[in-house]
mmCIF file of C-alpha atoms in Angstrom:
data_model
loop_
_atom_site.group_PDB
_atom_site.id
_atom_site.type_symbol
_atom_site.label_atom_id
_atom_site.label_comp_id
_atom_site.label_asym_id
_atom_site.label_seq_id
_atom_site.Cartn_x
_atom_site.Cartn_y
_atom_site.Cartn_z
ATOM 1 C CA SER A 37 78.292 75.013 76.198
ATOM 2 C CA ASN A 38 77.609 78.541 77.436
ATOM 3 C CA LEU A 39 75.429 79.198 74.309
ATOM 4 C CA THR A 40 72.274 77.142 74.662
ATOM 5 C CA PRO A 41 69.033 77.021 72.649
ATOM 6 C CA LEU A 42 66.288 79.029 74.218
ATOM 7 C CA SER A 43 63.970 76.183 73.350
ATOM 8 C CA LEU A 44 65.505 74.105 76.246
ATOM 9 C CA TRP A 45 64.503 76.900 78.628
ATOM 10 C CA GLU A 46 60.946 77.058 77.089
ATOM 11 C CA LYS A 47 60.664 73.305 77.448
ATOM 12 C CA SER A 48 61.424 73.451 81.153
ATOM 13 C CA GLY A 49 59.223 76.465 81.667
ATOM 14 C CA ARG A 50 62.004 78.407 83.204
ATOM 15 C CA VAL A 51 62.294 80.872 80.416
ATOM 16 C CA ASP A 52 59.340 82.808 82.139
ATOM 17 C CA THR A 53 60.611 82.533 85.785
ATOM 18 C CA ILE A 54 64.295 83.532 84.871
ATOM 19 C CA GLY A 55 63.249 85.770 82.094
ATOM 20 C CA HIS A 56 64.853 89.112 82.857
ATOM 21 C CA GLU A 57 68.287 87.600 83.685
ATOM 22 C CA PHE A 58 68.756 86.013 80.218
ATOM 23 C CA PHE A 59 71.183 87.407 77.665
ATOM 24 C CA LYS A 60 69.102 86.430 74.602
ATOM 25 C CA LEU A 61 70.285 86.458 70.939
ATOM 26 C CA ASN A 62 69.436 85.072 67.482
ATOM 27 C CA ASP A 63 72.006 83.455 65.147
ATOM 28 C CA ASN A 64 72.074 84.256 61.402
ATOM 29 C CA LYS A 65 69.199 81.899 60.642
ATOM 30 C CA SER A 66 67.019 83.565 63.413
ATOM 31 C CA ARG A 67 67.251 80.634 65.799
ATOM 32 C CA LYS A 68 66.980 81.789 69.436
ATOM 33 C CA TYR A 69 69.727 81.334 71.974
ATOM 34 C CA CYS A 70 70.821 82.523 75.334
ATOM 35 C CA LEU A 71 74.031 82.817 77.300
ATOM 36 C CA SER A 72 73.384 80.232 80.088
ATOM 37 C CA PRO A 73 72.646 81.700 83.510
ATOM 38 C CA THR A 74 72.983 78.121 84.717
ATOM 39 C CA HIS A 75 73.108 74.705 83.115
ATOM 40 C CA GLU A 76 70.419 72.358 84.434
ATOM 41 C CA GLU A 77 68.571 72.256 81.208
ATOM 42 C CA ALA A 78 71.685 71.711 79.162
ATOM 43 C CA ILE A 79 72.970 68.978 81.469
ATOM 44 C CA THR A 80 69.557 67.266 81.537
ATOM 45 C CA ASN A 81 69.380 67.495 77.721
ATOM 46 C CA LEU A 82 72.877 65.964 77.454
ATOM 47 C CA LEU A 83 71.925 62.996 79.701
ATOM 48 C CA SER A 84 68.544 62.405 77.910
ATOM 49 C CA SER A 85 70.443 62.206 74.512
ATOM 50 C CA THR A 86 73.015 59.685 75.692
ATOM 51 C CA ALA A 87 72.820 56.189 77.042
ATOM 52 C CA LEU A 88 74.861 57.167 80.128
ATOM 53 C CA ILE A 89 71.980 56.181 82.404
ATOM 54 C CA SER A 90 69.996 53.185 81.592
ATOM 55 C CA SER A 91 68.815 52.084 85.023
ATOM 56 C CA TYR A 92 67.807 53.624 88.373
ATOM 57 C CA LYS A 93 70.545 51.366 89.850
ATOM 58 C CA GLN A 94 73.191 53.597 88.287
ATOM 59 C CA LEU A 95 71.930 56.476 90.457
ATOM 60 C CA PRO A 96 72.834 58.677 92.038
ATOM 61 C CA LEU A 97 74.829 60.341 89.356
ATOM 62 C CA LYS A 98 76.695 63.533 90.323
ATOM 63 C CA LEU A 99 78.077 65.623 87.591
ATOM 64 C CA TYR A 100 80.404 68.727 88.326
ATOM 65 C CA GLN A 101 80.905 71.601 86.213
ATOM 66 C CA ILE A 102 83.005 74.696 86.320
ATOM 67 C CA THR A 103 82.156 77.175 83.792
ATOM 68 C CA THR A 104 81.232 80.861 83.107
ATOM 69 C CA LYS A 105 77.684 81.907 83.838
ATOM 70 C CA TYR A 106 75.952 84.900 82.404
ATOM 71 C CA ARG A 107 73.112 86.843 84.198
ATOM 72 C CA ASP A 108 71.726 90.137 83.170
ATOM 73 C CA GLU A 109 71.403 91.223 86.831
ATOM 74 C CA LEU A 110 69.114 94.078 87.393
ATOM 75 C CA ARG A 111 71.525 95.582 89.776
ATOM 76 C CA PRO A 112 75.164 94.480 89.226
ATOM 77 C CA ARG A 113 77.457 96.186 91.823
ATOM 78 C CA TYR A 114 80.331 95.648 94.189
ATOM 79 C CA GLY A 115 82.494 94.195 91.380
ATOM 80 C CA LEU A 116 82.945 90.479 91.770
ATOM 81 C CA LEU A 117 80.368 90.159 94.433
ATOM 82 C CA ARG A 118 77.532 90.814 91.989
ATOM 83 C CA CYS A 119 78.281 90.971 88.287
ATOM 84 C CA ARG A 120 76.995 89.807 84.966
ATOM 85 C CA GLU A 121 79.651 87.302 84.069
ATOM 86 C CA PHE A 122 81.099 84.964 86.633
ATOM 87 C CA LEU A 123 82.899 81.627 87.036
ATOM 88 C CA MET A 124 80.851 79.001 89.093
ATOM 89 C CA LYS A 125 81.319 75.491 90.094
ATOM 90 C CA ASP A 126 78.035 73.483 90.009
ATOM 91 C CA LEU A 127 76.922 70.094 90.887
ATOM 92 C CA TYR A 128 74.033 68.405 89.173
ATOM 93 C CA SER A 129 72.720 65.328 90.812
ATOM 94 C CA PHE A 130 70.394 62.829 89.407
ATOM 95 C CA ASP A 131 68.651 60.691 92.160
ATOM 96 C CA ALA A 132 66.235 57.866 92.157
ATOM 97 C CA SER A 133 63.808 59.592 94.622
ATOM 98 C CA ARG A 134 63.227 62.732 96.597
ATOM 99 C CA GLU A 135 64.746 61.098 99.651
ATOM 100 C CA GLU A 136 68.059 60.147 97.808
ATOM 101 C CA ALA A 137 68.164 63.689 96.464
ATOM 102 C CA MET A 138 67.954 64.987 99.990
ATOM 103 C CA GLN A 139 70.658 62.534 101.020
ATOM 104 C CA THR A 140 72.900 63.868 98.294
ATOM 105 C CA TYR A 141 72.171 67.498 99.331
ATOM 106 C CA ARG A 142 73.178 66.771 102.865
ATOM 107 C CA GLN A 143 76.456 64.891 101.822
ATOM 108 C CA VAL A 144 77.351 67.806 99.558
ATOM 109 C CA GLY A 145 76.691 70.284 102.365
ATOM 110 C CA LYS A 146 78.890 68.338 104.746
ATOM 111 C CA ALA A 147 81.626 68.168 102.182
ATOM 112 C CA TYR A 148 81.559 71.945 102.000
ATOM 113 C CA GLU A 149 81.599 72.289 105.739
ATOM 114 C CA ARG A 150 84.807 70.148 105.932
ATOM 115 C CA ILE A 151 86.442 72.146 103.178
ATOM 116 C CA PHE A 152 85.754 75.427 104.945
ATOM 117 C CA CYS A 153 86.829 73.976 108.290
ATOM 118 C CA GLU A 154 90.011 72.870 106.791
ATOM 119 C CA LEU A 155 90.616 76.319 105.328
ATOM 120 C CA ASN A 156 89.772 77.697 108.725
ATOM 121 C CA LEU A 157 87.137 80.000 107.290
ATOM 122 C CA PRO A 158 84.454 80.942 109.827
ATOM 123 C CA VAL A 159 81.571 80.664 107.411
ATOM 124 C CA VAL A 160 77.895 80.618 108.469
ATOM 125 C CA LYS A 161 75.605 78.201 106.623
ATOM 126 C CA THR A 162 72.304 80.120 106.275
ATOM 127 C CA ALA A 163 69.027 79.283 104.702
ATOM 128 C CA ALA A 164 68.803 81.182 101.453
ATOM 129 C CA ASP A 165 66.432 82.321 98.701
ATOM 130 C CA GLY A 166 67.009 80.280 95.549
ATOM 131 C CA GLY A 167 66.014 83.353 93.589
ATOM 132 C CA SER A 168 64.988 83.234 89.938
ATOM 133 C CA MET A 169 67.103 80.075 89.460
ATOM 134 C CA GLY A 170 64.586 78.303 91.590
ATOM 135 C CA GLY A 171 64.686 75.359 93.849
ATOM 136 C CA LYS A 172 62.724 74.592 97.058
ATOM 137 C CA ILE A 173 65.584 74.283 99.367
ATOM 138 C CA SER A 174 68.673 76.509 99.240
ATOM 139 C CA HIS A 175 71.568 77.321 101.555
ATOM 140 C CA GLU A 176 74.591 79.718 101.368
ATOM 141 C CA PHE A 177 77.881 79.602 103.048
ATOM 142 C CA GLN A 178 78.452 83.125 104.015
ATOM 143 C CA LEU A 179 81.674 84.693 105.370
ATOM 144 C CA PRO A 180 80.715 87.481 107.606
ATOM 145 C CA CYS A 181 82.297 90.850 106.597
ATOM 146 C CA SER A 182 81.742 94.533 106.780
ATOM 147 C CA ILE A 183 80.751 95.040 103.186
ATOM 148 C CA GLY A 184 77.981 93.469 101.036
ATOM 149 C CA GLU A 185 74.231 93.664 101.051
ATOM 150 C CA ASN A 186 73.295 90.643 103.182
ATOM 151 C CA SER A 187 72.254 90.781 106.788
ATOM 152 C CA LEU A 188 72.401 87.611 108.746
ATOM 153 C CA VAL A 189 70.231 86.491 111.724
ATOM 154 C CA ILE A 190 72.081 84.116 113.951
ATOM 155 C CA CYS A 191 70.846 82.591 117.219
ATOM 156 C CA ASP A 192 72.176 79.537 119.088
ATOM 157 C CA LYS A 193 69.144 79.370 121.356
ATOM 158 C CA CYS A 194 66.627 79.242 118.439
ATOM 159 C CA ASN A 195 68.940 77.512 116.116
ATOM 160 C CA ILE A 196 68.236 80.172 113.447
ATOM 161 C CA GLN A 197 70.907 80.899 110.894
ATOM 162 C CA ALA A 198 69.459 82.654 107.935
ATOM 163 C CA ASN A 199 69.631 85.632 105.553
ATOM 164 C CA ARG A 200 67.502 88.309 107.080
ATOM 165 C CA ASP A 201 65.555 88.506 103.794
ATOM 166 C CA VAL A 202 64.611 84.824 104.007
ATOM 167 C CA VAL A 203 64.060 84.076 107.643
ATOM 168 C CA GLY A 204 60.704 86.123 107.873
ATOM 169 C CA LEU A 205 60.264 88.798 110.457
ATOM 170 C CA ASN A 206 57.235 89.673 112.724
ATOM 171 C CA SER A 207 56.001 93.125 113.183
ATOM 172 C CA ASP A 208 58.742 93.905 115.667
ATOM 173 C CA SER A 209 61.509 92.764 113.242
ATOM 174 C CA ILE A 210 62.043 89.697 115.304
ATOM 175 C CA PRO A 211 62.652 86.411 113.247
ATOM 176 C CA LEU A 212 59.642 84.153 113.102
ATOM 177 C CA GLY A 213 60.286 81.132 115.334
ATOM 178 C CA CYS A 214 62.514 83.084 117.631
ATOM 179 C CA LEU A 215 62.211 82.113 121.327
ATOM 180 C CA SER A 216 62.890 85.463 122.817
ATOM 181 C CA PRO A 217 62.851 89.060 121.367
ATOM 182 C CA THR A 218 66.391 89.526 122.795
ATOM 183 C CA CYS A 219 68.108 86.434 121.737
ATOM 184 C CA CYS A 220 68.785 86.798 118.039
ATOM 185 C CA GLU A 221 72.093 88.408 117.107
ATOM 186 C CA ARG A 222 71.816 90.461 113.899
ATOM 187 C CA MET A 223 74.775 90.804 111.715
#
């Protein structure tokens, strides 16, 4: 459901980290809800209240969801590129270990690469900031274009492909880890 009890977010601790992006409301019995900015809490709650997984041998479990997300963005702009209500496809994976979770992450990334290749879209897979939604590892598939707010740093010599805001720059605005001040192309 897009309407989730705020208590799920309080339980996970993300009500404080996502805080400003929640659309919050109370029902007529003063129970607190939010329009979900993402659905990890709801999916985890659903699985914990069913007998769908009874053993680690049933893992990994991958659940896909396509639904509307709601975020009270501080700076909504550019129409559909950054808005408060949007349709998103998510994958929620439940793995037996961190290593298996990373294997799932790589498998899903490769699947997206095959899809974009089949569609002949010259996307760039970049290191990204998970933002207020969290996560230790995040990547984006970006299609270079003349509008938007992202700047990419791409270098075949250094093997750097990142959002400029994520890669980290030294005092000369050169990406950290860059092999040569002249080798990184800035987009």
